[in-house]
């Protein structure tokens, strides 16, 4: 049998290993110089004044909600087509996630669906940039300005993506990036908040560190905080990963191009990812859509697995998770575009090191399964 092809894997090289080992040798495993350096260089890379390193993307999202003053009785508008953390963080602070349906092409929140969801309780729009490309920010910013709403970005899947030449993570009051091993760069577990506001920066620094005051008196707690600190080994890994981020994104782009090239011939069976004309895509995942709606996607996943190819439904719509259905009474049909994309989409193996011949093999196997589906 052929080698197994996983969905994703991080690129860990000698420089990453030696950077982490060097931290271990110093004995300073937390609260040292590395996370500070990582924050500085990350902010510089994205183009914001400040950044705060945190223990995960989810932790970062939680803190941006707290720092924005969002709490019980408030509503936050966000996308149902996302990883569950972007809606959960709204629940963490006792507020209500209100979904607005997405754009059929990109899977990002549809600006035309936002205004009808605004009520007196709406405080913010949590914009998710899904799969590696930016949401359509100009109309969203206009709506936010008109209704005096804050913008917070979940940029966890789209580091370095640009909208009309402007980088995601720079549009709102704050933004969050994530470094789980399947993302474009990794720290193991880890995340980063970016902001241009000194006030938000100071609040997030304090909240991530048990609510300590910014003169760092160890036992002075000025507010209810958390332990969302990023350890020094992770920060050291973040620094070496950041150094090769552009290289890693160009490699991901190459793999995506191979896929799209091979699939072009089979347009009636699978749709390849669409990139909005104002976006540059930084490729978190490679997700195709199965066009024939008689095909049961989960059966395709099983058949691919028999050929050594891992694949996943990507993503299920958040409002249809049991917990959300029970709590908010959502039913199938509430967000038809998101649900349609959820039904059709299939994430294929996608990582640096995947060879052109692997991509060809995956494409051939998938097309074979789809062509012979009826038989
Ligand atoms: C990865 C991701 C997060 C954060 O995930 P963590 O595992 O907590 O780092 C948040 N939102 C989206 C859309 C993501 O893809």
mmCIF file with all atom_site columns, C-alpha atoms and ligand atoms in Angstrom, residues 55-61 81-87 126 128-131 154-158 176-183 188-191 284 314-315 318, ligand 1:
data_model
loop_
_atom_site.group_PDB
_atom_site.id
_atom_site.type_symbol
_atom_site.label_atom_id
_atom_site.label_alt_id
_atom_site.label_comp_id
_atom_site.label_asym_id
_atom_site.label_entity_id
_atom_site.label_seq_id
_atom_site.pdbx_PDB_ins_code
_atom_site.Cartn_x
_atom_site.Cartn_y
_atom_site.Cartn_z
_atom_site.occupancy
_atom_site.B_iso_or_equiv
_atom_site.pdbx_formal_charge
_atom_site.auth_seq_id
_atom_site.auth_comp_id
_atom_site.auth_asym_id
_atom_site.auth_atom_id
_atom_site.pdbx_PDB_model_num
ATOM   1  C CA . UNK A 1 55  ? -1.647  30.297 25.052 1.00 0.00 ? 55  UNK A CA 1
ATOM   2  C CA . UNK A 1 56  ? -4.084  29.658 22.173 1.00 0.00 ? 56  UNK A CA 1
ATOM   3  C CA . UNK A 1 57  ? -6.195  31.378 19.558 1.00 0.00 ? 57  UNK A CA 1
ATOM   4  C CA . UNK A 1 58  ? -9.263  30.612 21.648 1.00 0.00 ? 58  UNK A CA 1
ATOM   5  C CA . UNK A 1 59  ? -7.704  32.273 24.713 1.00 0.00 ? 59  UNK A CA 1
ATOM   6  C CA . UNK A 1 60  ? -6.901  35.301 22.557 1.00 0.00 ? 60  UNK A CA 1
ATOM   7  C CA . UNK A 1 61  ? -10.484 35.527 21.311 1.00 0.00 ? 61  UNK A CA 1
ATOM   8  C CA . UNK A 1 81  ? -19.207 29.031 8.820  1.00 0.00 ? 81  UNK A CA 1
ATOM   9  C CA . UNK A 1 82  ? -16.176 28.886 11.083 1.00 0.00 ? 82  UNK A CA 1
ATOM   10 C CA . UNK A 1 83  ? -14.318 26.882 13.685 1.00 0.00 ? 83  UNK A CA 1
ATOM   11 C CA . UNK A 1 84  ? -16.479 26.744 16.811 1.00 0.00 ? 84  UNK A CA 1
ATOM   12 C CA . UNK A 1 85  ? -14.080 28.875 18.908 1.00 0.00 ? 85  UNK A CA 1
ATOM   13 C CA . UNK A 1 86  ? -15.072 32.097 17.121 1.00 0.00 ? 86  UNK A CA 1
ATOM   14 C CA . UNK A 1 87  ? -18.657 31.781 18.386 1.00 0.00 ? 87  UNK A CA 1
ATOM   15 C CA . UNK A 1 126 ? -16.561 39.472 15.011 1.00 0.00 ? 126 UNK A CA 1
ATOM   16 C CA . UNK A 1 128 ? -13.762 35.627 10.681 1.00 0.00 ? 128 UNK A CA 1
ATOM   17 C CA . UNK A 1 129 ? -11.311 35.418 7.774  1.00 0.00 ? 129 UNK A CA 1
ATOM   18 C CA . UNK A 1 130 ? -11.869 31.823 6.755  1.00 0.00 ? 130 UNK A CA 1
ATOM   19 C CA . UNK A 1 131 ? -9.462  29.326 5.108  1.00 0.00 ? 131 UNK A CA 1
ATOM   20 C CA . UNK A 1 154 ? -10.655 36.261 13.985 1.00 0.00 ? 154 UNK A CA 1
ATOM   21 C CA . UNK A 1 155 ? -7.610  36.000 11.727 1.00 0.00 ? 155 UNK A CA 1
ATOM   22 C CA . UNK A 1 156 ? -6.623  32.571 13.092 1.00 0.00 ? 156 UNK A CA 1
ATOM   23 C CA . UNK A 1 157 ? -6.766  30.947 9.654  1.00 0.00 ? 157 UNK A CA 1
ATOM   24 C CA . UNK A 1 158 ? -5.437  33.799 7.574  1.00 0.00 ? 158 UNK A CA 1
ATOM   25 C CA . UNK A 1 176 ? -6.468  37.192 16.927 1.00 0.00 ? 176 UNK A CA 1
ATOM   26 C CA . UNK A 1 177 ? -4.076  34.756 15.256 1.00 0.00 ? 177 UNK A CA 1
ATOM   27 C CA . UNK A 1 178 ? -3.550  31.085 16.141 1.00 0.00 ? 178 UNK A CA 1
ATOM   28 C CA . UNK A 1 179 ? -0.546  28.770 15.983 1.00 0.00 ? 179 UNK A CA 1
ATOM   29 C CA . UNK A 1 180 ? -1.984  25.281 16.421 1.00 0.00 ? 180 UNK A CA 1
ATOM   30 C CA . UNK A 1 181 ? 0.118   22.763 14.407 1.00 0.00 ? 181 UNK A CA 1
ATOM   31 C CA . UNK A 1 182 ? -2.244  22.785 11.415 1.00 0.00 ? 182 UNK A CA 1
ATOM   32 C CA . UNK A 1 183 ? -1.995  26.580 10.888 1.00 0.00 ? 183 UNK A CA 1
ATOM   33 C CA . UNK A 1 188 ? 2.365   23.895 19.279 1.00 0.00 ? 188 UNK A CA 1
ATOM   34 C CA . UNK A 1 189 ? -0.458  25.559 21.170 1.00 0.00 ? 189 UNK A CA 1
ATOM   35 C CA . UNK A 1 190 ? -0.411  29.326 21.004 1.00 0.00 ? 190 UNK A CA 1
ATOM   36 C CA . UNK A 1 191 ? -1.931  32.519 19.717 1.00 0.00 ? 191 UNK A CA 1
ATOM   37 C CA . UNK A 1 284 ? -4.727  27.467 5.654  1.00 0.00 ? 284 UNK A CA 1
ATOM   38 C CA . UNK A 1 314 ? -14.761 21.356 6.417  1.00 0.00 ? 314 UNK A CA 1
ATOM   39 C CA . UNK A 1 315 ? -16.442 23.057 8.126  1.00 0.00 ? 315 UNK A CA 1
ATOM   40 C CA . UNK A 1 318 ? -21.779 26.202 14.028 1.00 0.00 ? 318 UNK A CA 1
HETATM 41 C C1 . LIG B 2 .   ? -7.688  27.656 14.789 1.00 0.00 ? 1   LIG B C1 1
HETATM 42 C C2 . LIG B 2 .   ? -8.797  28.611 14.954 1.00 0.00 ? 1   LIG B C2 1
HETATM 43 C C3 . LIG B 2 .   ? -9.029  29.279 16.167 1.00 0.00 ? 1   LIG B C3 1
HETATM 44 C C4 . LIG B 2 .   ? -8.210  29.095 17.411 1.00 0.00 ? 1   LIG B C4 1
HETATM 45 O O1 . LIG B 2 .   ? -7.836  27.826 17.680 1.00 0.00 ? 1   LIG B O1 1
HETATM 46 P P1 . LIG B 2 .   ? -6.873  27.400 18.880 1.00 0.00 ? 1   LIG B P1 1
HETATM 47 O O2 . LIG B 2 .   ? -6.808  25.927 18.692 1.00 0.00 ? 1   LIG B O2 1
HETATM 48 O O3 . LIG B 2 .   ? -7.531  27.788 20.151 1.00 0.00 ? 1   LIG B O3 1
HETATM 49 O O4 . LIG B 2 .   ? -5.560  28.063 18.720 1.00 0.00 ? 1   LIG B O4 1
HETATM 50 C C5 . LIG B 2 .   ? -10.049 30.200 16.198 1.00 0.00 ? 1   LIG B C5 1
HETATM 51 N N1 . LIG B 2 .   ? -10.817 30.458 15.131 1.00 0.00 ? 1   LIG B N1 1
HETATM 52 C C6 . LIG B 2 .   ? -10.627 29.843 13.947 1.00 0.00 ? 1   LIG B C6 1
HETATM 53 C C7 . LIG B 2 .   ? -11.489 30.216 12.793 1.00 0.00 ? 1   LIG B C7 1
HETATM 54 C C8 . LIG B 2 .   ? -9.625  28.878 13.829 1.00 0.00 ? 1   LIG B C8 1
HETATM 55 O O5 . LIG B 2 .   ? -9.452  28.247 12.665 1.00 0.00 ? 1   LIG B O5 1
#
